[in-house]
Amino acid sequence: MSAPSSAIADLRRATAALHDAVDAAFGAHDLADRDAYRRFLVAHARALPAAEAAMRPLPFARTLAARTPLLHADIAALGEPLPPPLSFAVEDDAARWGVLYVVEGSRLGGAMLAGHVPADRPRAYLAAVHPPGQWRAIRAAIDAAAAGRDAGWHARMIDGALRTFALYREAAGA
């Protein structure tokens, strides 16, 4: 008999294709190019504020530093107005854990991308990495929240993650 799968493993598996699509959409931006970098940040600003707001009702989410103010500051430093955010809402805590998985997981990619941004450009948003051990704690919190939950709860958590990746994909295409 095999060991039960973790919520993190389930999320990773269920969202892999959409995660790859979002990575490809944002990976098309040459972050060394000022206009491409600006477009990259503006696209993120269409999704991140709504996603962070959607996960904030979770007490655990409120312990994590929001990146929306950093993103807004970077966009302002480039002289760009803030775009209107896309509409996004989730209905329950299970879905909010899925949103949190995507939003906080994106910090890992941001840390790698920050190195591609020239030093003379604002990059507080991409450089906002997790403190040591925090990503491990986030994964443990997601697994703990999902422990003992029924299949419907897990389906809503995965749906929240899928909807968040879809939000970012929509923002990338705008």
mmCIF file of N, CA and C in Angstrom, residues 18-99:
data_model
loop_
_atom_site.group_PDB
_atom_site.id
_atom_site.type_symbol
_atom_site.label_atom_id
_atom_site.label_comp_id
_atom_site.label_asym_id
_atom_site.label_seq_id
_atom_site.Cartn_x
_atom_site.Cartn_y
_atom_site.Cartn_z
ATOM 1 N N LEU A 18 -1.354 24.003 -16.414
ATOM 2 C CA LEU A 18 -1.686 25.433 -16.380
ATOM 3 C C LEU A 18 -0.510 26.246 -15.840
ATOM 4 N N HIS A 19 0.202 25.696 -14.878
ATOM 5 C CA HIS A 19 1.407 26.354 -14.353
ATOM 6 C C HIS A 19 2.422 26.539 -15.479
ATOM 7 N N ASP A 20 2.635 25.501 -16.268
ATOM 8 C CA ASP A 20 3.563 25.600 -17.405
ATOM 9 C C ASP A 20 3.111 26.657 -18.410
ATOM 10 N N ALA A 21 1.803 26.736 -18.662
ATOM 11 C CA ALA A 21 1.277 27.727 -19.604
ATOM 12 C C ALA A 21 1.512 29.150 -19.101
ATOM 13 N N VAL A 22 1.317 29.358 -17.809
ATOM 14 C CA VAL A 22 1.547 30.687 -17.225
ATOM 15 C C VAL A 22 3.034 31.023 -17.269
ATOM 16 N N ASP A 23 3.875 30.069 -16.916
ATOM 17 C CA ASP A 23 5.324 30.296 -16.987
ATOM 18 C C ASP A 23 5.743 30.660 -18.406
ATOM 19 N N ALA A 24 5.188 29.984 -19.394
ATOM 20 C CA ALA A 24 5.536 30.274 -20.788
ATOM 21 C C ALA A 24 5.063 31.671 -21.184
ATOM 22 N N ALA A 25 3.873 32.044 -20.757
ATOM 23 C CA ALA A 25 3.340 33.368 -21.108
ATOM 24 C C ALA A 25 4.195 34.475 -20.509
ATOM 25 N N PHE A 26 4.571 34.341 -19.249
ATOM 26 C CA PHE A 26 5.387 35.378 -18.629
ATOM 27 C C PHE A 26 6.849 35.248 -19.008
ATOM 28 N N GLY A 27 7.284 34.040 -19.342
ATOM 29 C CA GLY A 27 8.665 33.830 -19.762
ATOM 30 C C GLY A 27 8.987 34.452 -21.101
ATOM 31 N N ALA A 28 7.964 34.817 -21.847
ATOM 32 C CA ALA A 28 8.173 35.448 -23.151
ATOM 33 C C ALA A 28 8.678 36.885 -23.025
ATOM 34 N N HIS A 29 8.621 37.454 -21.832
ATOM 35 C CA HIS A 29 9.082 38.828 -21.604
ATOM 36 C C HIS A 29 10.592 38.846 -21.389
ATOM 37 N N ASP A 30 11.266 39.700 -22.124
ATOM 38 C CA ASP A 30 12.704 39.918 -21.918
ATOM 39 C C ASP A 30 12.846 40.959 -20.818
ATOM 40 N N LEU A 31 13.126 40.513 -19.618
ATOM 41 C CA LEU A 31 13.132 41.424 -18.477
ATOM 42 C C LEU A 31 14.278 42.426 -18.509
ATOM 43 N N ALA A 32 15.237 42.225 -19.383
ATOM 44 C CA ALA A 32 16.317 43.203 -19.549
ATOM 45 C C ALA A 32 15.850 44.393 -20.388
ATOM 46 N N ASP A 33 14.764 44.204 -21.130
ATOM 47 C CA ASP A 33 14.190 45.275 -21.951
ATOM 48 C C ASP A 33 13.188 46.065 -21.107
ATOM 49 N N ARG A 34 13.390 47.379 -21.033
ATOM 50 C CA ARG A 34 12.554 48.218 -20.165
ATOM 51 C C ARG A 34 11.060 48.083 -20.471
ATOM 52 N N ASP A 35 10.676 48.155 -21.747
ATOM 53 C CA ASP A 35 9.252 48.065 -22.087
ATOM 54 C C ASP A 35 8.681 46.684 -21.788
ATOM 55 N N ALA A 36 9.445 45.650 -22.070
ATOM 56 C CA ALA A 36 8.973 44.292 -21.780
ATOM 57 C C ALA A 36 8.830 44.088 -20.272
ATOM 58 N N TYR A 37 9.768 44.613 -19.521
ATOM 59 C CA TYR A 37 9.691 44.507 -18.059
ATOM 60 C C TYR A 37 8.473 45.261 -17.535
ATOM 61 N N ARG A 38 8.242 46.442 -18.066
ATOM 62 C CA ARG A 38 7.065 47.224 -17.671
ATOM 63 C C ARG A 38 5.788 46.434 -17.955
ATOM 64 N N ARG A 39 5.686 45.842 -19.147
ATOM 65 C CA ARG A 39 4.506 45.044 -19.502
ATOM 66 C C ARG A 39 4.348 43.844 -18.561
ATOM 67 N N PHE A 40 5.455 43.220 -18.216
ATOM 68 C CA PHE A 40 5.454 42.091 -17.285
ATOM 69 C C PHE A 40 4.860 42.517 -15.937
ATOM 70 N N LEU A 41 5.347 43.642 -15.400
ATOM 71 C CA LEU A 41 4.844 44.120 -14.110
ATOM 72 C C LEU A 41 3.378 44.527 -14.185
ATOM 73 N N VAL A 42 3.009 45.200 -15.254
ATOM 74 C CA VAL A 42 1.616 45.623 -15.415
ATOM 75 C C VAL A 42 0.697 44.404 -15.485
ATOM 76 N N ALA A 43 1.107 43.373 -16.193
ATOM 77 C CA ALA A 43 0.298 42.152 -16.258
ATOM 78 C C ALA A 43 0.148 41.546 -14.866
ATOM 79 N N HIS A 44 1.218 41.492 -14.103
ATOM 80 C CA HIS A 44 1.133 40.967 -12.739
ATOM 81 C C HIS A 44 0.204 41.825 -11.889
ATOM 82 N N ALA A 45 0.220 43.124 -12.110
ATOM 83 C CA ALA A 45 -0.629 44.029 -11.331
ATOM 84 C C ALA A 45 -2.106 43.857 -11.654
ATOM 85 N N ARG A 46 -2.406 43.217 -12.744
ATOM 86 C CA ARG A 46 -3.809 42.915 -13.054
ATOM 87 C C ARG A 46 -4.302 41.718 -12.260
ATOM 88 N N ALA A 47 -3.360 40.849 -11.811
ATOM 89 C CA ALA A 47 -3.748 39.618 -11.128
ATOM 90 C C ALA A 47 -3.428 39.601 -9.636
ATOM 91 N N LEU A 48 -2.219 40.005 -9.259
ATOM 92 C CA LEU A 48 -1.778 39.826 -7.880
ATOM 93 C C LEU A 48 -2.674 40.491 -6.833
ATOM 94 N N PRO A 49 -3.077 41.756 -6.995
ATOM 95 C CA PRO A 49 -3.897 42.363 -5.934
ATOM 96 C C PRO A 49 -5.178 41.573 -5.656
ATOM 97 N N ALA A 50 -5.828 41.108 -6.702
ATOM 98 C CA ALA A 50 -7.067 40.342 -6.519
ATOM 99 C C ALA A 50 -6.788 38.995 -5.863
ATOM 100 N N ALA A 51 -5.698 38.348 -6.264
ATOM 101 C CA ALA A 51 -5.362 37.045 -5.692
ATOM 102 C C ALA A 51 -4.975 37.190 -4.219
ATOM 103 N N GLU A 52 -4.155 38.198 -3.905
ATOM 104 C CA GLU A 52 -3.799 38.397 -2.494
ATOM 105 C C GLU A 52 -5.036 38.717 -1.656
ATOM 106 N N ALA A 53 -5.934 39.528 -2.191
ATOM 107 C CA ALA A 53 -7.155 39.859 -1.450
ATOM 108 C C ALA A 53 -8.014 38.613 -1.236
ATOM 109 N N ALA A 54 -8.044 37.730 -2.221
ATOM 110 C CA ALA A 54 -8.866 36.522 -2.115
ATOM 111 C C ALA A 54 -8.358 35.575 -1.031
ATOM 112 N N MET A 55 -7.043 35.529 -0.815
ATOM 113 C CA MET A 55 -6.502 34.602 0.184
ATOM 114 C C MET A 55 -6.436 35.206 1.584
ATOM 115 N N ARG A 56 -6.538 36.522 1.713
ATOM 116 C CA ARG A 56 -6.359 37.211 2.996
ATOM 117 C C ARG A 56 -7.330 36.789 4.098
ATOM 118 N N PRO A 57 -8.544 36.314 3.809
ATOM 119 C CA PRO A 57 -9.396 35.864 4.917
ATOM 120 C C PRO A 57 -8.804 34.699 5.723
ATOM 121 N N LEU A 58 -7.853 33.969 5.165
ATOM 122 C CA LEU A 58 -7.193 32.904 5.921
ATOM 123 C C LEU A 58 -6.270 33.540 6.960
ATOM 124 N N PRO A 59 -6.418 33.206 8.230
ATOM 125 C CA PRO A 59 -5.498 33.768 9.241
ATOM 126 C C PRO A 59 -4.032 33.519 8.885
ATOM 127 N N PHE A 60 -3.706 32.352 8.349
ATOM 128 C CA PHE A 60 -2.322 32.071 7.990
ATOM 129 C C PHE A 60 -1.834 33.033 6.904
ATOM 130 N N ALA A 61 -2.689 33.364 5.950
ATOM 131 C CA ALA A 61 -2.296 34.263 4.857
ATOM 132 C C ALA A 61 -1.909 35.634 5.390
ATOM 133 N N ARG A 62 -2.557 36.047 6.456
ATOM 134 C CA ARG A 62 -2.255 37.369 7.024
ATOM 135 C C ARG A 62 -0.898 37.411 7.720
ATOM 136 N N THR A 63 -0.268 36.262 7.911
ATOM 137 C CA THR A 63 1.080 36.243 8.489
ATOM 138 C C THR A 63 2.149 36.426 7.418
ATOM 139 N N LEU A 64 1.755 36.408 6.164
ATOM 140 C CA LEU A 64 2.692 36.506 5.041
ATOM 141 C C LEU A 64 2.721 37.935 4.514
ATOM 142 N N ALA A 65 3.888 38.413 4.172
ATOM 143 C CA ALA A 65 4.024 39.777 3.661
ATOM 144 C C ALA A 65 3.372 39.899 2.286
ATOM 145 N N ALA A 66 2.513 40.888 2.148
ATOM 146 C CA ALA A 66 1.871 41.148 0.856
ATOM 147 C C ALA A 66 2.896 41.750 -0.107
ATOM 148 N N ARG A 67 2.779 41.389 -1.370
ATOM 149 C CA ARG A 67 3.677 41.951 -2.381
ATOM 150 C C ARG A 67 3.019 43.001 -3.246
ATOM 151 N N THR A 68 1.707 43.171 -3.125
ATOM 152 C CA THR A 68 1.023 44.176 -3.942
ATOM 153 C C THR A 68 1.632 45.569 -3.767
ATOM 154 N N PRO A 69 1.911 46.034 -2.549
ATOM 155 C CA PRO A 69 2.515 47.370 -2.426
ATOM 156 C C PRO A 69 3.875 47.470 -3.123
ATOM 157 N N LEU A 70 4.660 46.407 -3.090
ATOM 158 C CA LEU A 70 5.967 46.411 -3.767
ATOM 159 C C LEU A 70 5.788 46.476 -5.277
ATOM 160 N N LEU A 71 4.833 45.720 -5.778
ATOM 161 C CA LEU A 71 4.540 45.728 -7.214
ATOM 162 C C LEU A 71 4.074 47.112 -7.654
ATOM 163 N N HIS A 72 3.176 47.702 -6.894
ATOM 164 C CA HIS A 72 2.685 49.046 -7.225
ATOM 165 C C HIS A 72 3.822 50.069 -7.200
ATOM 166 N N ALA A 73 4.724 49.952 -6.234
ATOM 167 C CA ALA A 73 5.856 50.884 -6.150
ATOM 168 C C ALA A 73 6.786 50.722 -7.345
ATOM 169 N N ASP A 74 7.040 49.494 -7.764
ATOM 170 C CA ASP A 74 7.901 49.267 -8.930
ATOM 171 C C ASP A 74 7.277 49.853 -10.191
ATOM 172 N N ILE A 75 5.984 49.688 -10.354
ATOM 173 C CA ILE A 75 5.294 50.231 -11.527
ATOM 174 C C ILE A 75 5.337 51.755 -11.500
ATOM 175 N N ALA A 76 5.092 52.340 -10.339
ATOM 176 C CA ALA A 76 5.154 53.802 -10.211
ATOM 177 C C ALA A 76 6.554 54.312 -10.518
ATOM 178 N N ALA A 77 7.581 53.589 -10.076
ATOM 179 C CA ALA A 77 8.963 54.009 -10.333
ATOM 180 C C ALA A 77 9.284 53.988 -11.823
ATOM 181 N N LEU A 78 8.574 53.183 -12.578
ATOM 182 C CA LEU A 78 8.756 53.152 -14.036
ATOM 183 C C LEU A 78 7.883 54.195 -14.733
ATOM 184 N N GLY A 79 7.105 54.947 -13.949
ATOM 185 C CA GLY A 79 6.262 55.998 -14.520
ATOM 186 C C GLY A 79 5.013 55.476 -15.194
ATOM 187 N N GLU A 80 4.601 54.310 -14.824
ATOM 188 C CA GLU A 80 3.444 53.667 -15.451
ATOM 189 C C GLU A 80 2.239 53.757 -14.514
ATOM 190 N N PRO A 81 1.054 54.075 -15.041
ATOM 191 C CA PRO A 81 -0.131 54.045 -14.171
ATOM 192 C C PRO A 81 -0.515 52.596 -13.853
ATOM 193 N N LEU A 82 -1.184 52.423 -12.740
ATOM 194 C CA LEU A 82 -1.639 51.091 -12.369
ATOM 195 C C LEU A 82 -2.786 50.665 -13.269
ATOM 196 N N PRO A 83 -2.777 49.417 -13.712
ATOM 197 C CA PRO A 83 -3.876 48.936 -14.545
ATOM 198 C C PRO A 83 -5.074 48.565 -13.672
ATOM 199 N N PRO A 84 -6.240 48.468 -14.261
ATOM 200 C CA PRO A 84 -7.377 47.979 -13.482
ATOM 201 C C PRO A 84 -7.172 46.490 -13.195
ATOM 202 N N PRO A 85 -7.425 46.072 -11.959
ATOM 203 C CA PRO A 85 -7.256 44.649 -11.650
ATOM 204 C C PRO A 85 -8.375 43.818 -12.281
ATOM 205 N N LEU A 86 -8.045 42.589 -12.560
ATOM 206 C CA LEU A 86 -9.056 41.660 -13.042
ATOM 207 C C LEU A 86 -9.964 41.268 -11.883
ATOM 208 N N SER A 87 -11.168 40.884 -12.207
ATOM 209 C CA SER A 87 -12.112 40.439 -11.192
ATOM 210 C C SER A 87 -11.763 39.011 -10.778
ATOM 211 N N PHE A 88 -11.764 38.767 -9.473
ATOM 212 C CA PHE A 88 -11.423 37.443 -8.974
ATOM 213 C C PHE A 88 -11.944 37.306 -7.557
ATOM 214 N N ALA A 89 -12.606 36.217 -7.286
ATOM 215 C CA ALA A 89 -13.098 35.941 -5.937
ATOM 216 C C ALA A 89 -13.166 34.436 -5.751
ATOM 217 N N VAL A 90 -12.987 34.016 -4.532
ATOM 218 C CA VAL A 90 -13.173 32.606 -4.193
ATOM 219 C C VAL A 90 -14.199 32.523 -3.069
ATOM 220 N N GLU A 91 -14.848 31.379 -2.993
ATOM 221 C CA GLU A 91 -16.007 31.255 -2.124
ATOM 222 C C GLU A 91 -15.721 30.707 -0.735
ATOM 223 N N ASP A 92 -14.644 29.943 -0.576
ATOM 224 C CA ASP A 92 -14.445 29.323 0.737
ATOM 225 C C ASP A 92 -12.965 29.131 1.044
ATOM 226 N N ASP A 93 -12.702 28.690 2.250
ATOM 227 C CA ASP A 93 -11.322 28.549 2.692
ATOM 228 C C ASP A 93 -10.551 27.486 1.912
ATOM 229 N N ALA A 94 -11.198 26.438 1.502
ATOM 230 C CA ALA A 94 -10.488 25.414 0.721
ATOM 231 C C ALA A 94 -9.895 26.044 -0.536
ATOM 232 N N ALA A 95 -10.691 26.813 -1.256
ATOM 233 C CA ALA A 95 -10.205 27.486 -2.468
ATOM 234 C C ALA A 95 -9.122 28.505 -2.118
ATOM 235 N N ARG A 96 -9.266 29.166 -0.985
ATOM 236 C CA ARG A 96 -8.257 30.163 -0.574
ATOM 237 C C ARG A 96 -6.886 29.515 -0.367
ATOM 238 N N TRP A 97 -6.860 28.285 0.148
ATOM 239 C CA TRP A 97 -5.576 27.583 0.292
ATOM 240 C C TRP A 97 -4.954 27.320 -1.075
ATOM 241 N N GLY A 98 -5.778 27.043 -2.072
ATOM 242 C CA GLY A 98 -5.265 26.874 -3.435
ATOM 243 C C GLY A 98 -4.705 28.167 -3.987
ATOM 244 N N VAL A 99 -5.383 29.276 -3.722
ATOM 245 C CA VAL A 99 -4.883 30.590 -4.140
ATOM 246 C C VAL A 99 -3.539 30.864 -3.470
#
